[in-house]
mmCIF file of C-alpha atoms in Angstrom:
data_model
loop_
_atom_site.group_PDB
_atom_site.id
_atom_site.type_symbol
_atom_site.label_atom_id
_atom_site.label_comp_id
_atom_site.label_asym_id
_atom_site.label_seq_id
_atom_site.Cartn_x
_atom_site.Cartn_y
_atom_site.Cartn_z
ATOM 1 C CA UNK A 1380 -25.726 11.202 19.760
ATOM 2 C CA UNK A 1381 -28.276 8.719 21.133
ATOM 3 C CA UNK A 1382 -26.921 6.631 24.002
ATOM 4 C CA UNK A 1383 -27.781 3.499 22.352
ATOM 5 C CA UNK A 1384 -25.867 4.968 19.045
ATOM 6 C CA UNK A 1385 -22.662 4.820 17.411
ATOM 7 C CA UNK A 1386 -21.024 7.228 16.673
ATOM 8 C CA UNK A 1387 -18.675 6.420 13.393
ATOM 9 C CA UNK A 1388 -15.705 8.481 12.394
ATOM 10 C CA UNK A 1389 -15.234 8.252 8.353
ATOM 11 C CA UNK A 1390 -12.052 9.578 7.231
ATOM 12 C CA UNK A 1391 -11.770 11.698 3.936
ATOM 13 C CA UNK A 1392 -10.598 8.646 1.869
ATOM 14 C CA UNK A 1393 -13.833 6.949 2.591
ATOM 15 C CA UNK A 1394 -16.185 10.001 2.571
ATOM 16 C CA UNK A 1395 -17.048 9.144 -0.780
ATOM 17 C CA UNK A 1396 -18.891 5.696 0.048
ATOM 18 C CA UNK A 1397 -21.180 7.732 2.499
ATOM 19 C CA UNK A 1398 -24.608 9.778 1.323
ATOM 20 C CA UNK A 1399 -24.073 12.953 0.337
ATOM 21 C CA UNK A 1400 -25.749 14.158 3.315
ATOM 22 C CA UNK A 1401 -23.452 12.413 5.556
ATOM 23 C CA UNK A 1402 -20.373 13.438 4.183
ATOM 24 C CA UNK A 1403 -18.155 15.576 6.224
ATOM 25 C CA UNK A 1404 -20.089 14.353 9.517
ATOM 26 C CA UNK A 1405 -19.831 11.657 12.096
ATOM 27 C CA UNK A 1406 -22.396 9.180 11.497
ATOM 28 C CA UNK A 1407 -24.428 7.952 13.825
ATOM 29 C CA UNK A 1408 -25.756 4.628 13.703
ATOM 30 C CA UNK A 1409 -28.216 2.681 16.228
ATOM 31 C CA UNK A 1410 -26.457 -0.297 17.909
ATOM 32 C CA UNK A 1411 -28.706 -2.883 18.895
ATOM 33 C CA UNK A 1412 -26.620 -5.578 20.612
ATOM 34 C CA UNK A 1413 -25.812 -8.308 17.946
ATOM 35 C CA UNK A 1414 -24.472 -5.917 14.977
ATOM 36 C CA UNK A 1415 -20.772 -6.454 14.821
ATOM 37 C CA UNK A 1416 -18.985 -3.028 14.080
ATOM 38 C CA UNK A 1417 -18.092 -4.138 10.602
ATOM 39 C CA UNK A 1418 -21.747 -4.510 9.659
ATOM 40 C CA UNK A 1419 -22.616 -1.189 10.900
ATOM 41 C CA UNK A 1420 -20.221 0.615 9.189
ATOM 42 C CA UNK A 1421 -20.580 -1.023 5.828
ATOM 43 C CA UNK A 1422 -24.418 -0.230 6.471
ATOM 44 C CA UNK A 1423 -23.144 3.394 6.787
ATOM 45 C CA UNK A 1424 -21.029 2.817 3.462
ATOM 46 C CA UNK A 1425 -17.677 2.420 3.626
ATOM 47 C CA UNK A 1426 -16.978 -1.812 2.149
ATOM 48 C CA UNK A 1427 -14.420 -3.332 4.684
ATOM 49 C CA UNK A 1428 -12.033 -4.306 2.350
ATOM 50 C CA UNK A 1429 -11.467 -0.352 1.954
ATOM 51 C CA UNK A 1430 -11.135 0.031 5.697
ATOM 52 C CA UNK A 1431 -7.329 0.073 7.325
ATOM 53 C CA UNK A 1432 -8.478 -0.323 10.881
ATOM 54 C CA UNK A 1433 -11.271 -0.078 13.603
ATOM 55 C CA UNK A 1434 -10.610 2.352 16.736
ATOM 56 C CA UNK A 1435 -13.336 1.790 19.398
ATOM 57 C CA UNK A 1436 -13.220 4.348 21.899
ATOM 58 C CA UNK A 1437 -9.248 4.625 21.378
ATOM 59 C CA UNK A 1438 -8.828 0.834 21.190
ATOM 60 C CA UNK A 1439 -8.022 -1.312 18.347
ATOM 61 C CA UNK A 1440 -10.853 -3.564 17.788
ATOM 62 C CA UNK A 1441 -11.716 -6.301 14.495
ATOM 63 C CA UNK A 1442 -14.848 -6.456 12.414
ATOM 64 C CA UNK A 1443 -16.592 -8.763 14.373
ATOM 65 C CA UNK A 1444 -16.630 -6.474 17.727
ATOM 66 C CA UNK A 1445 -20.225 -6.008 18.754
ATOM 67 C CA UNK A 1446 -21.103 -2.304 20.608
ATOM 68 C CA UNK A 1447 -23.546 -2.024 22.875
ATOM 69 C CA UNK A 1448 -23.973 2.044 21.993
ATOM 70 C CA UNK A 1449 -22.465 5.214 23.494
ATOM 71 C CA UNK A 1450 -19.269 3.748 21.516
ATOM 72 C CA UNK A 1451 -17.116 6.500 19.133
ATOM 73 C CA UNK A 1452 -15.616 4.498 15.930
ATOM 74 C CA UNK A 1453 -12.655 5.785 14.017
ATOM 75 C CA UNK A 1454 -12.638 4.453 10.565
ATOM 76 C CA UNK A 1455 -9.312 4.223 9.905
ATOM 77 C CA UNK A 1456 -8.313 4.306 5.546
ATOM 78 C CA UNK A 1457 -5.898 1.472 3.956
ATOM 79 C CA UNK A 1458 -2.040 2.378 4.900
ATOM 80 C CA UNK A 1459 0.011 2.561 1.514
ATOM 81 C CA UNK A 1460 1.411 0.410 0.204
ATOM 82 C CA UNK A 1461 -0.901 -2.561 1.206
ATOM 83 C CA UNK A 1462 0.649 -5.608 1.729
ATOM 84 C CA UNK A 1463 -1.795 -8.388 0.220
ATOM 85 C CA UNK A 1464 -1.464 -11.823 1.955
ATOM 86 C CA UNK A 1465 0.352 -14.329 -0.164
ATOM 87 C CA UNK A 1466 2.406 -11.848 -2.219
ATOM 88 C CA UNK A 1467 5.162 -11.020 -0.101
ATOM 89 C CA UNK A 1468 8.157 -12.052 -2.840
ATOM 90 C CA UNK A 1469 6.131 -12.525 -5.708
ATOM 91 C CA UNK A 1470 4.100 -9.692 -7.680
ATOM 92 C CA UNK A 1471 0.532 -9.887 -7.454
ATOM 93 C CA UNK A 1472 -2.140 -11.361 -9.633
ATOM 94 C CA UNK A 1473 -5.659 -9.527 -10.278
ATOM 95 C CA UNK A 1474 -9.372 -10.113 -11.462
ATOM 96 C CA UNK A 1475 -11.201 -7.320 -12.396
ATOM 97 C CA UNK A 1476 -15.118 -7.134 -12.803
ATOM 98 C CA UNK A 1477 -17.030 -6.233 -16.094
ATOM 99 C CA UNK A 1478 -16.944 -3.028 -15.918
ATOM 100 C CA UNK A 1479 -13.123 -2.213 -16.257
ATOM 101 C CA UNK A 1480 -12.336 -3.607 -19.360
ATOM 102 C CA UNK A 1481 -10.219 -0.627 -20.480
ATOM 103 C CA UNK A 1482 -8.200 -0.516 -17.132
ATOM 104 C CA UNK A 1483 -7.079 -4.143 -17.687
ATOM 105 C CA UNK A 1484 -5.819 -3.307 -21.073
ATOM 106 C CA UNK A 1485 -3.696 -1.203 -19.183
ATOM 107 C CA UNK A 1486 -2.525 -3.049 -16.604
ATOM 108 C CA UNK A 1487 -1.515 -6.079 -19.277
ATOM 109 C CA UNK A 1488 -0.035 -3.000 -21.217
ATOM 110 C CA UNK A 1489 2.697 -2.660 -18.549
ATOM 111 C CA UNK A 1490 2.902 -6.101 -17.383
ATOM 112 C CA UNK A 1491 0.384 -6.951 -14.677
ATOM 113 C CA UNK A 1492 -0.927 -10.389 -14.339
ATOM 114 C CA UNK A 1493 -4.777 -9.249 -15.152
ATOM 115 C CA UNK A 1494 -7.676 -11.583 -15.888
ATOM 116 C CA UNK A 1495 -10.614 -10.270 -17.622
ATOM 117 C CA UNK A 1496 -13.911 -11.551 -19.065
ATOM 118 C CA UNK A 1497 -16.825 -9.397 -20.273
ATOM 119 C CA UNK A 1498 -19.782 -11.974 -19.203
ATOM 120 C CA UNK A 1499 -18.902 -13.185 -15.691
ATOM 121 C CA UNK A 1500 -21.822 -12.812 -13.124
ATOM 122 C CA UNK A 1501 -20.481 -12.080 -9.443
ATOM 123 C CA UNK A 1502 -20.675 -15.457 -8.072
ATOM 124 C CA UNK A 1503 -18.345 -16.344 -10.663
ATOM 125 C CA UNK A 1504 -15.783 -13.933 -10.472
ATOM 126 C CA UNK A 1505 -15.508 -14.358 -6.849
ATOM 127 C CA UNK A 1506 -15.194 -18.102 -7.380
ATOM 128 C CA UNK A 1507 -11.735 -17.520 -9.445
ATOM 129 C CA UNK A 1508 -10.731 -15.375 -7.637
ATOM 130 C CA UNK A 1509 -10.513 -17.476 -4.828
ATOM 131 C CA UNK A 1510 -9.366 -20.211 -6.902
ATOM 132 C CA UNK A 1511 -6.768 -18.323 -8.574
ATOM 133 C CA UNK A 1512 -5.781 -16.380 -5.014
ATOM 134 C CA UNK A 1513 -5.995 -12.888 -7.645
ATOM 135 C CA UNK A 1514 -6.745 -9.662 -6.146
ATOM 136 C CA UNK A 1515 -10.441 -8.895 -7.086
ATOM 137 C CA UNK A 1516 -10.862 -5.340 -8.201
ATOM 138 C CA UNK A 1517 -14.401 -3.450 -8.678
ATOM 139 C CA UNK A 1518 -16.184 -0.340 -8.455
ATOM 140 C CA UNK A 1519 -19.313 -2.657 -7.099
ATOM 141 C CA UNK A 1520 -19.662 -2.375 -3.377
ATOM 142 C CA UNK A 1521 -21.926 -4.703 -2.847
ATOM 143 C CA UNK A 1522 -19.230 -7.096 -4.766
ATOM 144 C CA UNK A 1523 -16.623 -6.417 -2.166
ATOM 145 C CA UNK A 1524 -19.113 -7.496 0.838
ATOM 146 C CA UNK A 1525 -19.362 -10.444 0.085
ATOM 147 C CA UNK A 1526 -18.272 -12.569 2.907
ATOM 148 C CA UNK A 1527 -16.114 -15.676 0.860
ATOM 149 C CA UNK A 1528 -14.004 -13.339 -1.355
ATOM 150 C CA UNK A 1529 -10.785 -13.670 -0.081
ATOM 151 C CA UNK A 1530 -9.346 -10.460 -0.953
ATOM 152 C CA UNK A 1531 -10.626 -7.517 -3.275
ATOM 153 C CA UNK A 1532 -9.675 -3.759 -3.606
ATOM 154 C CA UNK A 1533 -12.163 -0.893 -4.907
ATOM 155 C CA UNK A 1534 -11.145 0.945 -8.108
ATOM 156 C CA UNK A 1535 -11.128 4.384 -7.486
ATOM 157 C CA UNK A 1536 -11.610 7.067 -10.456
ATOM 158 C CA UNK A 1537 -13.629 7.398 -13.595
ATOM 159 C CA UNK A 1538 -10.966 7.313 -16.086
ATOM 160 C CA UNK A 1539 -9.035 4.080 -16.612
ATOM 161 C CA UNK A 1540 -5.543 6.306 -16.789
ATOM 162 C CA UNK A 1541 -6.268 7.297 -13.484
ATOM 163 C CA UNK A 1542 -7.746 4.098 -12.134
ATOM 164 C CA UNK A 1543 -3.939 2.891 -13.258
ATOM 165 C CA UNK A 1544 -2.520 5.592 -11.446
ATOM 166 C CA UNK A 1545 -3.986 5.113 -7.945
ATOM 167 C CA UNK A 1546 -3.298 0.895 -8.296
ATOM 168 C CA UNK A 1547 0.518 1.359 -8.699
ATOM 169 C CA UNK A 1548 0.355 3.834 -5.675
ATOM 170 C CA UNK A 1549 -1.588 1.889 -3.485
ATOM 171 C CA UNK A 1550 -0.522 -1.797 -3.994
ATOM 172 C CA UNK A 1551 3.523 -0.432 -5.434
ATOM 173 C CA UNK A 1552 3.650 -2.768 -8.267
ATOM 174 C CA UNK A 1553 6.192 -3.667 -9.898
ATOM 175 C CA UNK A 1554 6.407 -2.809 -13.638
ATOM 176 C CA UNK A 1555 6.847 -5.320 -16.889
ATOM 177 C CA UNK A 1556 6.017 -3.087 -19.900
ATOM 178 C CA UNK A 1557 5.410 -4.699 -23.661
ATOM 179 C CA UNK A 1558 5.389 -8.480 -22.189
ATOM 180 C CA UNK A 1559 1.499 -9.094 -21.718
ATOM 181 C CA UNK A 1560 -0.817 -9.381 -24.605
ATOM 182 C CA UNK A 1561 -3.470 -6.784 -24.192
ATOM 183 C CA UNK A 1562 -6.030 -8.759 -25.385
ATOM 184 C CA UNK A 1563 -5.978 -12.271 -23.554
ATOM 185 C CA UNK A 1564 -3.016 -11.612 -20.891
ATOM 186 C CA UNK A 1565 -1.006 -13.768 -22.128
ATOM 187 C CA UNK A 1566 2.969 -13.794 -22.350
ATOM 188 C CA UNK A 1567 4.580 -12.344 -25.343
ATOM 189 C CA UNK A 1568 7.511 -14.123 -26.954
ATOM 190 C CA UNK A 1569 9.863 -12.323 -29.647
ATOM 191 C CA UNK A 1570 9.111 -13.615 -33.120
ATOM 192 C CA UNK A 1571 11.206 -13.267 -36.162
ATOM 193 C CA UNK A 1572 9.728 -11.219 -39.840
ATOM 194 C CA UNK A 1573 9.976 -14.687 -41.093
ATOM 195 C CA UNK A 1574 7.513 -16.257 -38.472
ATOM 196 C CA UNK A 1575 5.051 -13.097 -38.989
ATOM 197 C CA UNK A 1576 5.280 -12.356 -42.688
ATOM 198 C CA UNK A 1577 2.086 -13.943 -43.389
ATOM 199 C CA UNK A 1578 0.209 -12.365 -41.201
ATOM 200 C CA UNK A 1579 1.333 -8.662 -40.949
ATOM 201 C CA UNK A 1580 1.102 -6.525 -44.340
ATOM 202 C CA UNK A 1581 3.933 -5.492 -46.566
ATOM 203 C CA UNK A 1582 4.230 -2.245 -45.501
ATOM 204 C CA UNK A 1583 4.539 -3.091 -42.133
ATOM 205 C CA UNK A 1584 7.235 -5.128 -42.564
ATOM 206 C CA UNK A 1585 9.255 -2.459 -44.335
ATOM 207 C CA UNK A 1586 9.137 -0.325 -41.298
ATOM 208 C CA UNK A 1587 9.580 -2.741 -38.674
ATOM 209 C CA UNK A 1588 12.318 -4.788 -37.041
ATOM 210 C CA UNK A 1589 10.849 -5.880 -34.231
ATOM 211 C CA UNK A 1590 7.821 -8.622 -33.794
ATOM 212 C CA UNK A 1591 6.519 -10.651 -30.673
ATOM 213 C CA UNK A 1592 3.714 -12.899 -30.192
ATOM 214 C CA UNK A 1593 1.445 -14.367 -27.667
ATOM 215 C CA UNK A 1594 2.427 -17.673 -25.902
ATOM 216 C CA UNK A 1595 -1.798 -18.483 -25.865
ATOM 217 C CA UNK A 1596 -3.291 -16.549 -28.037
ATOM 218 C CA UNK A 1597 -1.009 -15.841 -31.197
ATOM 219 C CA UNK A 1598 -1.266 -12.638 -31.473
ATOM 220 C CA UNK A 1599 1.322 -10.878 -33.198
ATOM 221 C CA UNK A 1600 2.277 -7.698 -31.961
ATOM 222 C CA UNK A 1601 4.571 -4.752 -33.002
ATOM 223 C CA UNK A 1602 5.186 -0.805 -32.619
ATOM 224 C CA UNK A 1603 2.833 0.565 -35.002
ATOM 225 C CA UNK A 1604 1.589 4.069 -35.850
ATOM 226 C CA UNK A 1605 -0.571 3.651 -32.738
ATOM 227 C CA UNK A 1606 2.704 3.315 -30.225
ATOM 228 C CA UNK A 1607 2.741 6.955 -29.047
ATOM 229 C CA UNK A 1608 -0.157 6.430 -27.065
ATOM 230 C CA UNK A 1609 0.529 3.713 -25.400
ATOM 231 C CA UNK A 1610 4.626 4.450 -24.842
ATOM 232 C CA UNK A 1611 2.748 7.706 -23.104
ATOM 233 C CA UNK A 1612 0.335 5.188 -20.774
ATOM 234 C CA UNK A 1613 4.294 3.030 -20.043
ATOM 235 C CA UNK A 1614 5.580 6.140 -19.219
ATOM 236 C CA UNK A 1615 3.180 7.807 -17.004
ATOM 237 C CA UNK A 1616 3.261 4.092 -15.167
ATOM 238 C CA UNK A 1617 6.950 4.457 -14.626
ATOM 239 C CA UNK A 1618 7.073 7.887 -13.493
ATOM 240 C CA UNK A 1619 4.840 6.927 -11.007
ATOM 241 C CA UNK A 1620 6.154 3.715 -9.696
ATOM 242 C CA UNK A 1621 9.641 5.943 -9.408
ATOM 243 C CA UNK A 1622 7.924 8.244 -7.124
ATOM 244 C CA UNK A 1623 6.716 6.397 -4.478
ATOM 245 C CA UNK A 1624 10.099 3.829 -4.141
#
């Protein structure tokens, strides 16, 4: 390492924000005086909101530390659970980007406050988010750099069962199965066959007992032939919320 380098530490949770070429190696990175440590390593990959803490030599340092060079960095990786600021007694609320449509289908699916829209641009996401205080989540790194967001998380994983999977474990939500509507994330009410009749066929009505509706939207919702699927997604949720309490 150059004496006017430093030399950054990425952990094996991060590796995957680095070059290919980097990964499994310190990184070394020139320091030229007015960098703070937080630019250099999201210049080496790793988005800040994915980083736990910032070791400088063995000390504890923040984001806005500036080396001089000569310096060793451990990255340190987000301790689970994370905590998020303003959700200490109350579950949290989330955003999620364009891209993750069928993850927030999920997420409503077992009773996650999620917004969604499938035409927001960046500037506008990040502005409800802060607005609405809701966890911002995104595979876009250049998203979670931005300076105002208050608070986002990256979505690890390609499927959106898995994407599920590693949300419950890192932020331990709490679960509220069959109470969202999947489609607007709204809260369901029970409705009676009377209410529904005119809107849900004969047949349908035959076989089922039970009916609920969206307080917004007005959808009506029930158990259908397609239930096995999704009482496998609930499932899956729950097991995993059980295992890390």
């Amino acid at each position: 390492m150059n004496r006017s380098d430093v030399l950054l530490q990425i952990p094996a949770e991060l590796q995957q924000f680095l070059p290919p070429r980097l990964r499994g190696l310190p990184v070394s990175i020139p320091a030229d005086g007015d960098s703070t440590i937080g630019h250099l390593v999201e210049s080496a990959g790793p988005p800040l909101p994915e980083v736990g803490g910032l070791l400088v030599n063995g000390r504890e340092v923040g984001p806005g530390h500036r080396p001089v060079g000569g310096e060793v960095v451990d990255v340190l990786p987000i301790r689970r659970p994370q905590a998020i600021p303003e959700y200490a007694d109350t579950p949290p609320r989330f955003l999620l980007d364009v891209h993750l449509g069928a993850l927030a289908r999920r997420m409503r699916l077992v009773g996650i406050d999620t917004a969604y829209h499938n035409d927001c641009d960046d500037p506008t996401l990040v502005i409800q988010a802060n607005a609405e205080r809701r966890v911002l989540l995104t595979q876009d790194r250049g998203l979670l750099r931005r300076k105002n967001l208050w608070f986002g998380a990256y979505v690890y994983g390609i499927r959106a069962d898995g994407q599920l999977d590693d949300l419950l474990r890192r932020f331990a939500l709490p679960l509220a199965p069959w109470t969202r509507c999947t489609a607007c994330n709204g809260e369901l009410r029970a409705a009676t066959r009377e209410e529904v009749e005119s809107e849900v066929e004969a047949g349908t009505l035959d076989k089922v007992d039970s009916f609920a509706r969206c307080r917004a939207c007005d959808r009506v919702y029930w158990h259908g032939a397609h239930g096995g699927h999704l009482d496998a997604i609930v499932e899956a949720a729950r097991r995993t919320v059980a295992s890390i309490r």
